[in-house]
Coordinates of C-alpha atoms and ligand atoms in Angstrom, one line a residue:
X8 CA -10.0 11.2 -29.0
X9 CA -10.6 10.5 -32.7
X10 CA -10.7 6.8 -33.6
X11 CA -8.4 7.4 -36.6
X12 CA -5.8 8.7 -34.2
X13 CA -6.1 6.1 -31.6
X14 CA -3.2 3.7 -31.4
X15 CA -5.1 0.5 -31.7
X16 CA -3.1 -2.2 -33.5
X17 CA -5.6 -5.0 -34.0
X18 CA -4.3 -8.5 -34.1
X19 CA -6.3 -10.1 -36.9
X20 CA -4.8 -13.6 -36.9
X21 CA -5.4 -14.8 -33.4
X22 CA -2.7 -17.1 -32.0
X23 CA -3.8 -20.7 -31.3
X24 CA -3.2 -20.2 -27.6
X25 CA -5.8 -17.4 -27.4
X26 CA -8.6 -19.8 -26.2
X27 CA -10.7 -17.7 -23.9
X28 CA -12.9 -14.7 -24.8
X29 CA -11.0 -12.1 -22.9
X30 CA -7.7 -13.1 -24.4
X31 CA -9.1 -13.0 -27.9
X32 CA -11.0 -9.8 -27.4
X33 CA -8.0 -8.0 -25.9
X34 CA -5.9 -8.9 -28.9
X35 CA -8.7 -8.1 -31.4
X36 CA -9.2 -4.7 -30.0
X37 CA -5.5 -3.9 -29.6
X38 CA -5.6 -3.7 -25.8
X39 CA -2.4 -5.7 -25.3
X40 CA 0.5 -7.1 -27.3
X41 CA 2.4 -10.1 -26.2
X42 CA 6.1 -9.4 -25.7
X43 CA 7.1 -13.0 -24.7
X44 CA 5.3 -15.9 -23.0
X45 CA 3.2 -14.5 -20.2
X46 CA 4.6 -10.9 -20.6
X47 CA 2.6 -8.2 -22.3
X48 CA 2.8 -4.6 -23.4
X49 CA -0.3 -2.7 -22.3
X50 CA -1.4 -0.6 -25.3
X51 CA -3.5 2.6 -24.8
X52 CA -7.0 1.1 -24.8
X53 CA -6.0 -1.7 -22.4
X54 CA -3.9 0.6 -20.3
X55 CA -6.8 3.0 -19.9
X56 CA -9.1 0.3 -18.5
X57 CA -6.4 -1.0 -16.2
X58 CA -5.8 2.5 -14.8
X59 CA -9.5 3.0 -14.1
X60 CA -9.6 -0.3 -12.2
X61 CA -6.4 0.7 -10.3
X62 CA -8.0 4.0 -9.3
X63 CA -11.1 2.4 -7.9
X64 CA -9.0 -0.1 -6.0
X65 CA -6.9 2.8 -4.6
X66 CA -10.0 4.8 -3.6
X67 CA -11.4 1.9 -1.6
X68 CA -8.1 1.2 0.1
X69 CA -7.8 4.9 1.1
X70 CA -11.4 4.8 2.4
X71 CA -10.3 2.3 5.1
X72 CA -7.2 4.5 5.9
X73 CA -4.8 2.1 4.2
X74 CA -1.7 4.2 3.2
X75 CA -0.3 4.1 -0.3
X76 CA 3.5 3.8 -0.8
X77 CA 5.7 2.2 -3.4
X78 CA 8.2 -0.6 -3.0
X79 CA 10.7 -1.6 -5.7
X80 CA 10.2 -4.6 -8.1
X81 CA 13.8 -5.8 -7.5
X82 CA 14.5 -7.2 -4.0
X83 CA 17.6 -8.5 -2.3
X84 CA 17.7 -12.2 -1.4
X85 CA 18.8 -11.4 2.1
X86 CA 15.4 -10.7 3.6
X87 CA 14.0 -13.9 1.9
X88 CA 16.7 -15.9 3.5
X89 CA 15.7 -14.4 6.9
X90 CA 12.1 -15.4 6.5
X91 CA 13.0 -18.8 5.2
X92 CA 11.1 -18.5 1.9
X93 CA 14.1 -18.1 -0.4
X94 CA 14.4 -21.8 -0.9
X95 CA 10.7 -22.6 -0.5
X96 CA 9.6 -20.3 -3.3
X97 CA 11.3 -22.6 -5.9
X98 CA 11.4 -21.9 -9.6
X99 CA 8.5 -19.5 -9.6
X100 CA 11.0 -16.9 -8.4
X101 CA 13.0 -15.1 -11.0
X102 CA 16.5 -14.9 -9.5
X103 CA 19.1 -12.5 -10.8
X104 CA 22.6 -11.2 -9.9
X105 CA 23.8 -7.7 -10.0
X106 CA 27.3 -6.7 -11.2
X107 CA 28.8 -7.3 -7.8
X108 CA 27.4 -10.8 -7.9
X109 CA 24.8 -10.1 -5.2
X110 CA 21.7 -12.3 -5.3
X111 CA 18.6 -10.3 -6.2
X112 CA 15.1 -11.3 -7.3
X113 CA 12.1 -9.8 -9.1
X114 CA 9.5 -9.7 -6.3
X115 CA 6.7 -12.2 -6.6
X116 CA 5.1 -10.6 -3.5
X117 CA 6.3 -8.3 -0.7
X118 CA 5.7 -9.7 2.8
X119 CA 9.5 -9.7 3.5
X120 CA 10.2 -6.3 2.1
X121 CA 7.3 -4.6 4.0
X122 CA 8.3 -6.4 7.2
X123 CA 11.8 -5.0 6.7
X124 CA 10.5 -1.4 6.1
X125 CA 8.2 -1.7 9.2
X126 CA 10.7 -3.2 11.7
X127 CA 13.2 -0.4 11.1
X128 CA 10.7 2.4 12.0
X129 CA 7.8 1.3 14.2
X130 CA 8.6 0.2 17.7
X131 CA 5.6 0.9 19.9
X132 CA 2.1 -0.4 20.2
X133 CA 1.1 3.3 20.1
X134 CA 1.7 3.5 16.4
X135 CA -0.6 0.5 15.7
X136 CA -2.7 -0.5 13.8
X137 CA -1.2 0.3 10.4
X138 CA -2.2 -0.8 6.9
X139 CA 0.3 -0.1 4.1
X140 CA -0.2 -0.9 0.4
X141 CA 1.3 -0.4 -3.0
X142 CA 0.3 -1.1 -6.5
X143 CA 3.2 -2.6 -8.3
X144 CA 4.3 -5.1 -10.9
X145 CA 5.1 -8.6 -9.7
X146 CA 6.9 -11.4 -11.4
X147 CA 6.2 -15.1 -11.0
X148 CA 7.8 -17.5 -13.4
X149 CA 4.6 -19.4 -13.9
X150 CA 5.1 -22.9 -15.4
X151 CA 2.1 -22.5 -17.7
X152 CA 1.3 -18.8 -18.3
X153 CA -2.0 -18.8 -20.2
X154 CA -5.3 -17.1 -20.9
X155 CA -3.7 -13.8 -21.7
X156 CA -3.6 -11.4 -18.7
X157 CA -5.2 -14.0 -16.4
X158 CA -2.2 -16.0 -15.7
X159 CA 0.9 -14.0 -16.6
X160 CA 4.5 -14.1 -15.5
X161 CA 4.5 -10.3 -15.1
X162 CA 1.3 -8.9 -13.6
X163 CA 0.1 -5.8 -11.8
X164 CA -1.1 -6.3 -8.2
X165 CA -2.4 -4.2 -5.3
X166 CA -0.9 -5.7 -2.2
X167 CA -1.6 -4.4 1.3
X168 CA -0.2 -5.4 4.6
X169 CA -1.7 -5.0 8.1
X170 CA 0.2 -4.7 11.4
X171 CA -1.5 -5.1 14.7
X172 CA -0.6 -5.8 18.3
X173 CA -2.8 -8.8 19.0
X174 CA -4.5 -11.5 17.0
X175 CA -7.9 -10.1 17.9
X176 CA -7.0 -6.7 16.6
X177 CA -5.5 -8.2 13.5
X178 CA -8.8 -10.0 12.7
X179 CA -10.5 -6.6 12.8
X180 CA -8.1 -5.4 10.1
X181 CA -8.9 -8.5 8.2
X182 CA -12.6 -7.8 8.4
X183 CA -12.1 -4.2 7.3
X184 CA -10.2 -5.4 4.2
X185 CA -12.8 -8.1 3.6
X186 CA -15.5 -5.5 3.4
X187 CA -13.4 -3.1 1.4
X188 CA -12.8 -5.9 -1.2
X189 CA -16.5 -6.5 -1.6
X190 CA -17.1 -2.8 -2.1
X191 CA -14.3 -2.6 -4.6
X192 CA -15.6 -5.4 -6.7
X193 CA -19.1 -4.0 -6.6
X194 CA -17.9 -0.7 -7.9
X195 CA -16.1 -2.5 -10.7
X196 CA -19.5 -3.9 -11.7
X197 CA -18.5 -7.5 -10.7
X198 CA -20.1 -10.0 -8.4
X199 CA -17.4 -11.5 -6.3
X200 CA -18.0 -14.3 -3.8
X201 CA -15.6 -14.6 -0.8
X202 CA -14.6 -18.2 -0.3
X203 CA -12.6 -19.8 2.5
X204 CA -9.3 -20.8 0.9
X205 CA -5.9 -22.6 1.3
X206 CA -3.0 -20.3 2.1
X207 CA -0.3 -21.9 -0.2
X208 CA 3.1 -20.2 -0.3
X209 CA 2.0 -17.1 1.6
X210 CA 1.1 -19.2 4.7
X211 CA -1.1 -18.6 7.8
X212 CA -4.3 -20.2 9.0
X213 CA -7.1 -17.8 7.8
X214 CA -7.6 -16.9 4.2
X215 CA -10.3 -16.0 1.7
X216 CA -10.3 -15.9 -2.1
X217 CA -12.7 -13.5 -3.9
X218 CA -14.0 -15.2 -7.0
X219 CA -16.1 -14.1 -9.8
X220 CA -18.2 -16.6 -11.7
X221 CA -17.0 -17.5 -15.2
X222 CA -17.1 -20.7 -17.2
X223 CA -13.5 -20.1 -18.3
X224 CA -12.1 -19.6 -14.8
X225 CA -9.4 -21.8 -13.4
X226 CA -11.0 -22.6 -10.0
X227 CA -13.9 -25.0 -9.6
X228 CA -16.4 -23.5 -7.2
X229 CA -19.4 -24.5 -5.2
X230 CA -21.7 -21.9 -3.6
X231 CA -25.2 -21.1 -2.4
X232 CA -26.7 -18.6 -4.8
X233 CA -28.5 -16.8 -2.0
X234 CA -25.1 -15.3 -1.1
X235 CA -25.8 -12.8 -4.0
X236 CA -28.8 -11.5 -2.1
X237 CA -26.7 -10.1 0.7
X238 CA -26.8 -6.3 0.5
X239 CA -23.5 -4.5 1.3
X240 CA -25.2 -1.2 1.9
X241 CA -26.7 -2.4 5.1
X242 CA -23.3 -2.7 6.8
X243 CA -21.2 0.1 8.2
X244 CA -17.5 0.2 8.9
X245 CA -17.9 -0.3 12.7
X246 CA -16.4 -3.3 14.4
X247 CA -19.8 -4.9 15.3
X248 CA -21.3 -4.3 11.8
X249 CA -18.2 -5.8 10.1
X250 CA -18.2 -8.9 12.3
X251 CA -22.0 -9.3 11.6
X252 CA -21.1 -9.1 7.9
X253 CA -18.5 -11.8 8.2
X254 CA -21.1 -14.0 10.0
X255 CA -23.8 -13.3 7.3
X256 CA -21.4 -14.3 4.6
X257 CA -20.3 -17.4 6.3
X258 CA -23.9 -18.5 6.7
X259 CA -23.9 -19.3 3.0
X260 CA -21.9 -22.2 1.7
X261 CA -19.1 -21.3 -0.7
X262 CA -15.9 -23.2 -1.3
X263 CA -13.3 -23.9 -4.0
X264 CA -12.3 -27.4 -5.0
X265 CA -9.6 -27.6 -2.3
X266 CA -12.0 -27.0 0.5
X267 CA -15.1 -28.6 -1.1
X268 CA -17.2 -31.2 0.9
X269 CA -20.0 -32.8 -1.2
X270 CA -21.9 -34.1 1.8
X271 CA -21.9 -30.8 3.6
X272 CA -22.8 -28.9 0.4
X273 CA -25.9 -31.1 -0.2
X274 CA -26.9 -31.0 3.4
X275 CA -26.7 -27.2 3.7
X276 CA -27.9 -26.0 0.3
X277 CA -31.1 -27.1 -1.5
X278 CA -30.5 -28.4 -5.1
X279 CA -32.1 -25.3 -6.8
X280 CA -29.8 -22.9 -4.9
X281 CA -26.6 -24.8 -5.7
X282 CA -24.1 -23.1 -8.0
X283 CA -21.4 -25.5 -9.4
X284 CA -19.3 -23.7 -11.9
X285 CA -15.9 -22.2 -12.5
X286 CA -14.6 -18.9 -11.2
X287 CA -11.7 -16.5 -11.5
X288 CA -9.8 -15.5 -8.4
X289 CA -9.5 -11.7 -8.5
X290 CA -8.4 -11.2 -4.8
X291 CA -6.9 -13.2 -2.0
X292 CA -6.5 -12.2 1.7
X293 CA -4.5 -13.8 4.4
X294 CA -4.0 -13.6 8.2
X295 CA -0.7 -15.2 9.1
X296 CA 0.2 -13.7 12.5
X297 CA 3.9 -13.8 13.2
X298 CA 5.0 -16.0 10.3
X299 CA 7.3 -13.2 9.0
X300 CA 7.6 -10.9 12.0
X301 CA 9.0 -13.7 14.2
X302 CA 11.9 -14.9 12.0
X303 CA 12.6 -11.4 10.8
X304 CA 12.6 -10.0 14.4
X305 CA 9.9 -7.4 13.8
X306 CA 9.2 -6.5 17.4
X307 CA 6.8 -4.1 19.1
X308 CA 6.7 -2.9 22.7
X309 CA 3.3 -3.7 24.2
X310 CA 1.7 -1.6 27.0
X311 CA 3.9 -3.3 29.7
X312 CA 7.1 -2.7 27.7
X313 CA 7.3 -6.4 26.7
X314 CA 8.6 -7.0 23.1
X315 CA 6.2 -9.1 21.0
X316 CA 6.2 -10.0 17.3
X317 CA 3.7 -7.9 15.4
X318 CA 0.7 -9.7 14.0
X319 CA 0.4 -9.4 10.2
X320 CA -2.0 -10.1 7.3
X321 CA -1.6 -9.5 3.6
X322 CA -4.2 -8.7 1.0
X323 CA -3.9 -8.9 -2.8
X324 CA -6.0 -7.8 -5.8
X325 CA -5.0 -8.8 -9.3
X326 CA -5.4 -5.5 -11.0
X327 CA -4.2 -6.6 -14.5
X328 CA -6.1 -9.9 -14.1
X329 CA -9.3 -7.9 -13.4
X330 CA -9.2 -6.4 -16.9
X331 CA -9.6 -9.9 -18.4
X332 CA -12.0 -11.0 -15.7
X333 CA -14.3 -8.0 -16.4
X334 CA -14.4 -9.1 -20.0
X335 CA -15.2 -12.7 -19.1
X336 CA -18.1 -11.5 -17.0
X337 CA -19.5 -9.0 -19.5
X338 CA -18.9 -10.4 -23.0
X339 CA -22.0 -12.1 -24.4
X340 CA -22.8 -13.3 -28.0
X341 CA -20.0 -11.3 -29.5
X342 CA -21.0 -8.1 -27.8
X343 CA -18.8 -6.6 -25.1
X344 CA -20.2 -4.0 -22.7
X345 CA -17.8 -2.5 -20.2
X346 CA -19.2 -1.6 -16.8
X347 CA -19.5 2.2 -16.9
X348 CA -17.0 2.7 -14.1
X349 CA -14.1 1.1 -16.1
X350 CA -15.0 1.6 -19.7
X351 CA -12.1 3.0 -21.8
X352 CA -14.4 5.8 -22.9
X353 CA -17.7 7.1 -21.6
X354 CA -19.4 7.3 -25.0
X355 CA -18.7 6.9 -28.7
X356 CA -20.1 9.1 -31.4
X357 CA -20.7 7.2 -34.6
X358 CA -21.5 9.4 -37.6
X359 CA -22.5 7.9 -40.9
X360 CA -19.9 9.2 -43.3
X361 CA -19.4 9.1 -47.1
X362 CA -17.2 10.9 -49.5
X363 CA -19.9 13.2 -50.8
X364 CA -21.4 14.1 -47.6
X365 CA -19.5 15.3 -44.6
X366 CA -22.5 16.9 -42.8
X367 CA -22.8 14.1 -40.3
X368 CA -19.1 14.2 -39.5
X369 CA -19.3 18.0 -38.9
X370 CA -22.3 17.5 -36.6
X371 CA -20.5 14.8 -34.8
X372 CA -17.5 17.1 -34.3
X373 CA -19.7 19.7 -32.7
X374 CA -21.2 17.1 -30.3
X375 CA -17.7 15.9 -29.5
X376 CA -16.5 19.4 -28.5
X377 CA -19.6 20.0 -26.4
X378 CA -19.2 16.7 -24.5
X379 CA -15.5 17.3 -24.0
X380 CA -16.3 20.7 -22.4
X381 CA -18.4 18.7 -19.8
X382 CA -15.4 16.5 -19.1
X383 CA -17.0 13.5 -20.7
X384 CA -14.5 11.1 -22.1
X385 CA -15.6 10.7 -25.6
X386 CA -14.4 8.8 -28.7
X387 CA -15.4 10.0 -32.2
X388 CA -15.4 7.3 -34.9
X389 CA -14.3 9.4 -37.8
X390 CA -13.2 6.4 -39.9
X391 CA -14.7 6.3 -43.4
X392 CA -16.3 2.8 -43.5
X393 CA -19.9 1.6 -43.7
X394 CA -22.2 1.7 -40.7
X395 CA -22.6 -2.1 -40.3
X396 CA -18.8 -2.5 -40.0
X397 CA -18.7 0.3 -37.5
X398 CA -21.4 -1.3 -35.3
X399 CA -19.6 -4.6 -35.4
X400 CA -16.4 -2.9 -34.3
X401 CA -18.1 -1.1 -31.5
X402 CA -19.8 -4.2 -30.3
X403 CA -16.3 -5.5 -29.6
X404 CA -14.8 -2.3 -28.1
X405 CA -17.8 -2.3 -25.7
X406 CA -18.2 1.5 -24.9
X407 CA -21.5 1.4 -23.1
X408 CA -23.1 4.5 -24.8
X409 CA -23.4 5.4 -28.5
X410 CA -24.5 8.6 -30.2
X411 CA -25.4 7.8 -33.8
X412 CA -25.4 10.6 -36.3
X413 CA -27.1 9.1 -39.4
X414 CA -30.3 8.8 -41.3
X415 CA -32.5 8.7 -38.2
X416 CA -31.1 11.9 -36.7
X417 CA -33.0 15.2 -37.1
X418 CA -31.6 18.7 -37.2
X419 CA -31.0 18.9 -33.4
X420 CA -31.7 15.4 -32.3
X421 CA -29.5 12.3 -32.4
X422 CA -29.9 8.6 -31.7
X423 CA -28.7 7.8 -28.3
X424 CA -28.2 4.2 -27.4
X425 CA -27.1 2.1 -24.5
X426 CA -25.5 -1.1 -25.7
X427 CA -27.9 -4.0 -25.7
X428 CA -31.0 -1.7 -25.5
X429 CA -33.1 0.3 -27.9
X430 CA -32.0 3.7 -29.1
X431 CA -34.0 6.9 -28.5
X432 CA -33.9 10.3 -30.4
X433 CA -32.7 13.0 -28.0
X434 CA -31.4 16.5 -28.1
X435 CA -27.8 17.2 -27.2
X436 CA -28.9 18.7 -23.9
X437 CA -30.8 15.5 -22.9
X438 CA -27.9 13.4 -24.0
X439 CA -25.5 15.4 -21.8
X440 CA -27.7 15.1 -18.8
X441 CA -28.2 11.3 -19.4
X442 CA -24.4 10.9 -19.6
X443 CA -23.8 13.0 -16.5
X444 CA -26.2 10.7 -14.6
Ligands
P5A783 C1 -1.5 -11.1 -0.9 C2 -0.9 -9.8 -1.2 C3 -0.5 -12.8 -2.5 O1 0.5 -12.7 -3.2 N1 0.8 -11.4 -1.0 C4 0.6 -10.0 -1.1 C5 -0.4 -12.2 -1.1 N2 -1.6 -13.4 -2.8 S1 -1.9 -14.2 -4.2 O2 -3.1 -14.8 -4.1 O3 -0.8 -15.0 -4.6 O4 -2.0 -13.0 -5.3 C6 -3.0 -12.0 -5.2 C7 -3.8 -11.8 -6.5 O5 -2.9 -11.6 -7.6 C8 -3.5 -12.1 -8.8 N3 -2.5 -13.0 -9.4 C9 -2.2 -13.0 -10.7 N4 -2.6 -12.3 -11.7 C10 -2.1 -12.6 -13.0 N5 -1.2 -13.5 -13.2 C11 -0.7 -14.3 -12.2 N6 0.2 -15.2 -12.4 C12 -1.2 -14.1 -10.9 N7 -0.9 -14.6 -9.6 C13 -1.7 -14.0 -8.8 C14 -4.7 -12.9 -8.4 O6 -5.9 -12.0 -8.6 C15 -4.5 -13.1 -6.9 O7 -5.8 -13.2 -6.2

């Protein structure tokens, strides 16, 4: 893509409510445009990042044999009346009527809908366990939508639902998902800490939030920093290894405000290992047994032919929130650097251009074609402006690698630079192999 062709409508005058870095940066680099309070259009640059995040989330769900499907955004009120949540959910639920006057709603989550799908088809323990998931827009009429994509009314979520015969089996599904979440966040270049959490309107008695550290987060958190030393690669997806993993994580103190206990924290964590900061909740998992299956009559025949309510859990990742969270975690001193796995482009070519000399642009175009042939996702900055402005702009866009075609380049060698480190003069062949790495 040529930068001059990229649809990147930059918001110059930031609105007063854009208080945090990610919100400001997403507006300044034309990633999103507000449509109304808490509702955004995702423009090409922002959409590309979100799709990359979505794909990594999908791959890690598929890796644990969760099956992708798609449920609608609009749901009927009937199933919510069956579960008893129609009244409980209150004003956060956007309620609508169709032309026949039927009560509908824009789904804030899908426990009821998936239970309805499941009960109509699965009847025997032989078909268990099952994990189903979808990646779909949700709507919550948040009282104070804020911080850009962090707390929206309309947001994009991966939500998965597990179905098991017994509580014991269900906890194994929970552990599988717990591990899958840690791997997902690691691939996204983020350090997420699992924290025991309250269950709120989803319900149940076992729940963890996955939180990444950021001063601008909404949750106050307390943790033992040695939790970051746990190495995921030493665990396998066997039952015993996963239950060991859960034990190892629970050995280190970590809690949000709601569950925090000052005395316990001071007793179990030395002062110099204590983290007291804010964090962003990027995922939340729940085990709630038969909270939905019982009132909704979602029954399974067990081995003896007895009908029992299926045991369920639900597992959410805030896909659109993660775009903002990744910025909060990686934006320092006015320089953004996307983790390589989710950067909107792999590399940007920045030629020094002026009216009288188009040599650099021509060289840059050749490099561009070569890299495209290798399936490298490359942006060419063909805009006629001075280099210092260009560098400032790319410090914000945050593409992790730059190829600079300017005064320092030689006939067949160009400056190659990873953001935040020194550049080196390399041949195109060397640049290609570095990028492939
Ligand atoms: C789990 C999946 C649930 O809804 N039901 C299905 C369960 N959990 S949750 O914690 O309420 O949400 C899951 C994740 O979605 C993100 N999220 C939001 N993102 C942007 N704006 C919002 N208003 C918003 N609300 C929730 C969070 O990342 C959360 O962890």
